[in-house]
Coordinates of C-alpha atoms in Angstrom, one line a residue:
M1 CA -10.5 8.5 57.8
H2 CA -10.5 5.0 56.3
S3 CA -8.7 2.5 58.5
P4 CA -6.1 0.2 56.8
S5 CA -7.5 -3.1 55.4
P6 CA -6.8 -6.0 57.7
H7 CA -6.0 -8.2 54.8
P8 CA -3.9 -7.4 51.7
L9 CA -6.0 -7.0 48.6
S10 CA -4.0 -9.7 46.9
D11 CA -5.4 -12.2 49.4
L12 CA -9.1 -11.3 48.9
P13 CA -11.0 -14.0 46.9
I14 CA -12.5 -13.3 43.5
R15 CA -16.1 -14.6 43.2
R16 CA -18.8 -14.8 40.6
L17 CA -21.4 -12.0 40.7
N18 CA -25.1 -12.7 40.4
R19 CA -28.3 -10.7 40.2
G20 CA -28.3 -10.3 44.0
D21 CA -25.3 -8.1 43.5
L22 CA -27.2 -5.5 41.4
V23 CA -27.2 -2.9 44.2
P24 CA -23.6 -3.2 45.2
C25 CA -22.6 -3.0 41.5
A26 CA -24.6 0.1 41.1
D27 CA -23.1 1.5 44.3
L28 CA -19.6 0.9 42.9
C29 CA -20.5 2.8 39.7
E30 CA -21.8 5.7 41.8
D31 CA -18.6 5.6 43.8
R32 CA -16.6 6.2 40.6
G33 CA -18.9 8.9 39.3
W34 CA -20.7 6.7 36.8
P35 CA -24.5 6.4 36.5
R36 CA -25.9 3.7 38.8
D37 CA -27.5 1.9 36.0
E38 CA -29.0 -1.2 37.7
H39 CA -31.0 -1.7 34.5
Q40 CA -27.9 -2.3 32.5
W41 CA -26.2 -4.4 35.2
G42 CA -29.3 -6.7 35.1
L43 CA -28.7 -7.3 31.4
L44 CA -24.9 -7.7 31.8
L45 CA -25.2 -10.2 34.6
S46 CA -27.8 -12.3 32.8
A47 CA -26.0 -12.3 29.4
G48 CA -22.4 -12.4 30.7
T49 CA -20.2 -13.5 33.6
G50 CA -19.5 -11.1 36.4
Y51 CA -16.4 -11.2 38.7
G52 CA -16.2 -9.3 42.0
I53 CA -14.1 -8.8 45.1
D54 CA -16.0 -8.0 48.3
A55 CA -14.7 -5.0 50.1
P56 CA -12.7 -6.0 53.2
D57 CA -14.4 -3.2 55.2
G58 CA -17.7 -5.0 54.6
K59 CA -19.2 -2.1 52.6
G60 CA -20.2 -3.6 49.3
L61 CA -17.8 -4.5 46.5
A62 CA -14.1 -3.4 46.2
A63 CA -14.0 -4.2 42.5
T64 CA -15.9 -5.7 39.5
C65 CA -15.3 -6.9 36.0
L66 CA -17.6 -8.5 33.5
T67 CA -17.2 -10.6 30.3
I68 CA -19.6 -11.5 27.6
S69 CA -18.6 -14.5 25.4
Y70 CA -19.7 -14.6 21.8
G71 CA -18.9 -18.2 21.0
T72 CA -15.3 -19.1 20.7
G73 CA -14.6 -16.2 18.4
L74 CA -14.6 -13.2 20.8
T75 CA -15.2 -12.1 24.4
A76 CA -16.0 -8.6 25.4
V77 CA -14.6 -7.3 28.7
G78 CA -16.2 -4.4 30.6
M79 CA -17.2 -2.8 33.9
L80 CA -13.7 -3.0 35.3
L81 CA -14.3 -0.8 38.4
V82 CA -12.4 -0.4 41.6
A83 CA -13.8 1.5 44.6
G84 CA -12.0 4.8 45.1
R85 CA -10.7 3.8 48.6
Y86 CA -8.9 0.8 47.1
A87 CA -7.6 2.5 43.9
R88 CA -4.0 2.2 42.8
Q89 CA -3.3 -0.9 44.9
G90 CA -3.1 -3.4 42.1
I91 CA -6.6 -4.8 42.4
A92 CA -7.6 -3.9 38.8
R93 CA -4.6 -5.7 37.4
R94 CA -5.2 -8.8 39.5
L95 CA -8.9 -8.9 38.5
M96 CA -8.0 -8.5 34.8
R97 CA -5.4 -11.3 35.0
Q98 CA -8.0 -13.6 36.5
V99 CA -10.5 -12.8 33.8
M100 CA -8.0 -13.3 31.0
E101 CA -7.0 -16.7 32.5
A102 CA -10.7 -17.7 32.8
E103 CA -11.2 -16.9 29.1
K104 CA -8.5 -19.5 28.2
G105 CA -6.9 -17.5 25.3
A106 CA -10.1 -16.4 23.5
P107 CA -9.7 -13.1 21.6
L108 CA -10.7 -10.2 23.8
V109 CA -12.1 -6.7 23.1
L110 CA -12.8 -3.8 25.3
Y111 CA -13.3 0.0 25.3
A112 CA -10.6 1.7 27.4
T113 CA -10.6 5.1 29.0
E114 CA -7.5 7.2 28.9
Q115 CA -6.9 6.3 32.5
G116 CA -7.3 2.6 31.9
R117 CA -5.4 2.3 28.7
P118 CA -1.9 1.9 30.2
L119 CA -3.0 -1.1 32.3
Y120 CA -4.5 -2.8 29.3
E121 CA -1.4 -2.2 27.2
D122 CA 0.7 -3.7 30.0
L123 CA -1.5 -6.8 29.9
G124 CA -1.0 -7.2 26.1
F125 CA -3.9 -5.3 24.6
S126 CA -3.4 -3.0 21.5
A127 CA -5.5 -0.2 20.1
A128 CA -7.8 -1.2 17.2
G129 CA -10.0 1.8 16.9
R130 CA -11.7 4.7 18.7
A131 CA -15.2 5.6 19.8
E132 CA -16.7 9.0 20.6
R133 CA -19.5 9.4 23.0
V134 CA -21.9 12.2 22.1
G135 CA -24.9 13.4 24.0
G136 CA -27.4 16.1 24.6
R137 CA -30.9 17.3 23.6
W138 CA -32.0 16.3 20.1
T139 CA -33.0 19.3 18.0
T140 CA -35.0 19.0 14.8
A141 CA -33.5 20.8 11.9
G142 CA -36.1 20.0 9.4
P143 CA -38.6 17.4 8.3
G144 CA -37.6 14.0 9.6
G145 CA -34.8 15.5 11.8
F146 CA -31.7 15.3 9.7
P147 CA -31.5 18.0 7.0
S148 CA -30.4 15.3 4.5
T149 CA -31.5 15.1 0.9
A150 CA -30.2 11.5 0.8
L151 CA -32.4 10.6 3.7
S152 CA -35.5 12.3 2.4
T153 CA -35.3 10.6 -1.0
S154 CA -34.2 7.2 0.4
S155 CA -36.5 4.1 0.1
V156 CA -35.5 3.2 3.7
T157 CA -38.3 3.0 6.3
T158 CA -38.1 2.1 9.9
R159 CA -40.7 0.5 12.2
P160 CA -40.8 -1.1 15.7
A161 CA -39.3 -4.7 15.6
T162 CA -41.6 -7.7 16.1
A163 CA -40.8 -11.2 17.2
D164 CA -40.7 -12.3 13.6
D165 CA -37.8 -10.0 13.0
L166 CA -35.4 -11.6 15.4
Q167 CA -33.8 -14.2 13.1
A168 CA -33.2 -11.6 10.3
L169 CA -31.8 -9.2 12.9
I170 CA -29.4 -11.8 14.2
R171 CA -28.3 -12.6 10.7
L172 CA -27.6 -8.9 10.0
D173 CA -25.8 -8.6 13.3
L174 CA -23.6 -11.6 12.5
I175 CA -22.4 -10.0 9.3
A176 CA -21.5 -6.8 11.1
F177 CA -20.1 -8.3 14.3
G178 CA -18.6 -11.5 12.9
A179 CA -19.6 -13.5 16.1
D180 CA -22.9 -15.0 17.3
R181 CA -24.5 -12.6 19.7
T182 CA -27.9 -14.4 19.9
H183 CA -28.0 -14.7 23.7
L184 CA -27.5 -10.9 24.0
L185 CA -29.8 -9.8 21.1
A186 CA -32.6 -12.1 22.3
R187 CA -32.7 -10.0 25.5
L188 CA -33.0 -6.6 23.7
P189 CA -36.8 -6.5 23.3
A190 CA -37.3 -6.8 27.1
F191 CA -34.3 -4.6 27.9
S192 CA -35.1 -1.7 25.5
D193 CA -37.7 1.0 25.6
R194 CA -37.8 0.7 21.8
L195 CA -36.2 -1.7 19.3
Q196 CA -36.4 -0.4 15.8
V197 CA -35.6 -2.1 12.5
A198 CA -34.9 -0.5 9.1
E199 CA -36.1 -1.9 5.8
D200 CA -35.4 -1.2 2.1
H201 CA -37.9 -2.7 -0.2
G202 CA -38.8 -5.3 2.4
E203 CA -35.2 -6.3 3.2
L204 CA -34.0 -5.7 6.8
V205 CA -30.9 -3.4 6.5
G206 CA -30.4 -2.1 10.0
Y207 CA -31.6 -2.1 13.6
A208 CA -31.1 0.0 16.7
A209 CA -32.3 0.0 20.3
L210 CA -33.2 2.8 22.7
W211 CA -32.8 2.1 26.4
P212 CA -32.8 4.1 29.7
S213 CA -29.7 5.0 31.7
G214 CA -30.6 7.2 34.6
P215 CA -32.0 10.4 33.1
T216 CA -30.6 9.6 29.6
A217 CA -31.8 7.5 26.7
V218 CA -29.0 5.5 25.1
V219 CA -29.0 4.5 21.4
G220 CA -27.3 1.2 21.0
P221 CA -26.6 -1.2 19.5
L222 CA -26.8 0.5 16.1
V223 CA -26.0 -1.8 13.1
A224 CA -26.8 -0.5 9.7
R225 CA -26.0 -1.0 6.0
D226 CA -24.8 2.6 5.6
T227 CA -25.0 6.1 7.1
V228 CA -28.5 6.8 5.6
V229 CA -29.9 3.8 7.4
A230 CA -28.2 4.8 10.6
Q231 CA -29.6 8.3 10.3
A232 CA -33.2 7.0 9.8
L233 CA -33.0 4.7 12.8
I234 CA -31.6 7.4 15.1
T235 CA -34.1 10.0 13.9
D236 CA -37.1 7.8 14.5
L237 CA -35.8 6.6 17.9
A238 CA -35.1 10.2 19.0
A239 CA -38.8 11.1 18.2
T240 CA -40.0 8.5 20.8
T241 CA -38.3 10.1 23.9
D242 CA -38.1 13.4 25.7
R243 CA -34.8 12.4 27.5
P244 CA -31.4 13.6 26.4
L245 CA -29.7 11.1 24.1
R246 CA -26.4 9.4 24.4
I247 CA -24.6 7.3 21.8
D248 CA -21.0 5.9 21.5
V249 CA -20.2 6.2 17.8
E250 CA -17.3 4.3 16.2
D251 CA -14.9 7.0 15.2
R252 CA -14.7 5.8 11.6
H253 CA -18.2 7.1 11.0
K254 CA -17.2 10.8 10.6
E255 CA -20.3 11.6 8.5
L256 CA -22.7 10.4 11.1
L257 CA -20.8 12.2 13.9
G258 CA -21.1 15.4 11.9
L259 CA -24.8 14.9 11.4
L260 CA -25.3 14.2 15.1
A261 CA -23.4 17.4 16.0
D262 CA -25.9 19.3 13.7
Q263 CA -28.7 17.8 15.8
G264 CA -27.3 19.2 19.0
L265 CA -25.3 16.1 20.3
K266 CA -22.0 17.3 21.6
P267 CA -18.8 15.3 22.3
V268 CA -18.7 13.9 25.9
S269 CA -15.8 11.6 26.0
R270 CA -13.6 9.3 23.9
T271 CA -12.5 5.7 24.4
T272 CA -10.0 3.4 22.7
V273 CA -11.2 0.1 21.3
M274 CA -8.5 -2.5 22.3
T275 CA -8.0 -6.1 21.5
C276 CA -5.9 -9.0 22.8
G277 CA -5.3 -12.2 20.9
T278 CA -6.4 -10.7 17.6
A279 CA -5.2 -7.8 15.5
D280 CA -8.5 -7.1 13.9
L281 CA -12.1 -7.5 15.0
P282 CA -14.2 -9.9 13.0
G283 CA -17.2 -8.8 10.9
D284 CA -17.9 -5.8 8.7
A285 CA -16.7 -2.7 10.6
A286 CA -18.5 -0.4 8.2
R287 CA -21.9 -1.7 9.5
R288 CA -21.0 -1.3 13.2
F289 CA -22.0 2.2 14.2
A290 CA -22.5 1.9 17.9
P291 CA -22.3 -0.8 20.6
L292 CA -25.1 -1.6 23.0
S293 CA -22.8 -0.3 25.7
L294 CA -19.1 -0.1 26.2
A295 CA -19.3 -3.2 28.3
T296 CA -20.7 -5.4 25.6
G297 CA -18.1 -4.8 22.9

């Protein structure tokens, strides 16, 4: 039996997290049934700002939250986690209020689970979209993976990214996302198992990364001119790994979701894209197919 906390959770200090907190952060994920994912936490804590509350029983962290600021235009919020033994005691609300105050009115975006959505609505967030997580073993249904005439006749080709591609990749991302994510994208080559770009007659028209999450390979971010480009990138990335794939696809991309279902990727869960301080996300939504992770917006 867990003994009562000697101090009310409302009195516990909120502190900044650092890379020395990787293991406690991963432990907290595991406590809530999420993958440990120290690899992702390393990226998030280097590119963003982590907030944490130490557990009063001395066993790791009671709660975490993380923000990644993209200039003055947008801040992504993620990894709001509370240890099971401290759940439903107001700690998540307190942490979120602190984070929102620290962001000084910047527009915020996050991906909410069904369980988390009521809290965010109470804090002033509104729904701006949906994302569907699909996953499973990739199956090849024909030459090149996707059984698509459009893909097989397209002039789109993909290849591994090089250092020379970074500036063009950042420009493409800026069109899709509407905010400067250079500090996150510059970390992708070291973070990813594979960073792939798509070209059409020499013009860069899309990019995607493949990175490890426990036993799974995650595709994200995925930014592309259209569905054909997105198909080509996913197909070529899938060919580089034996792990099951996972991808969080923006719900507007019904055609891609259908094609992924044909390749054996099944629905896993759904999240709601929510914003605060802005009604609509900046950038070209049609080019945003999948985030790097739900924590990065």
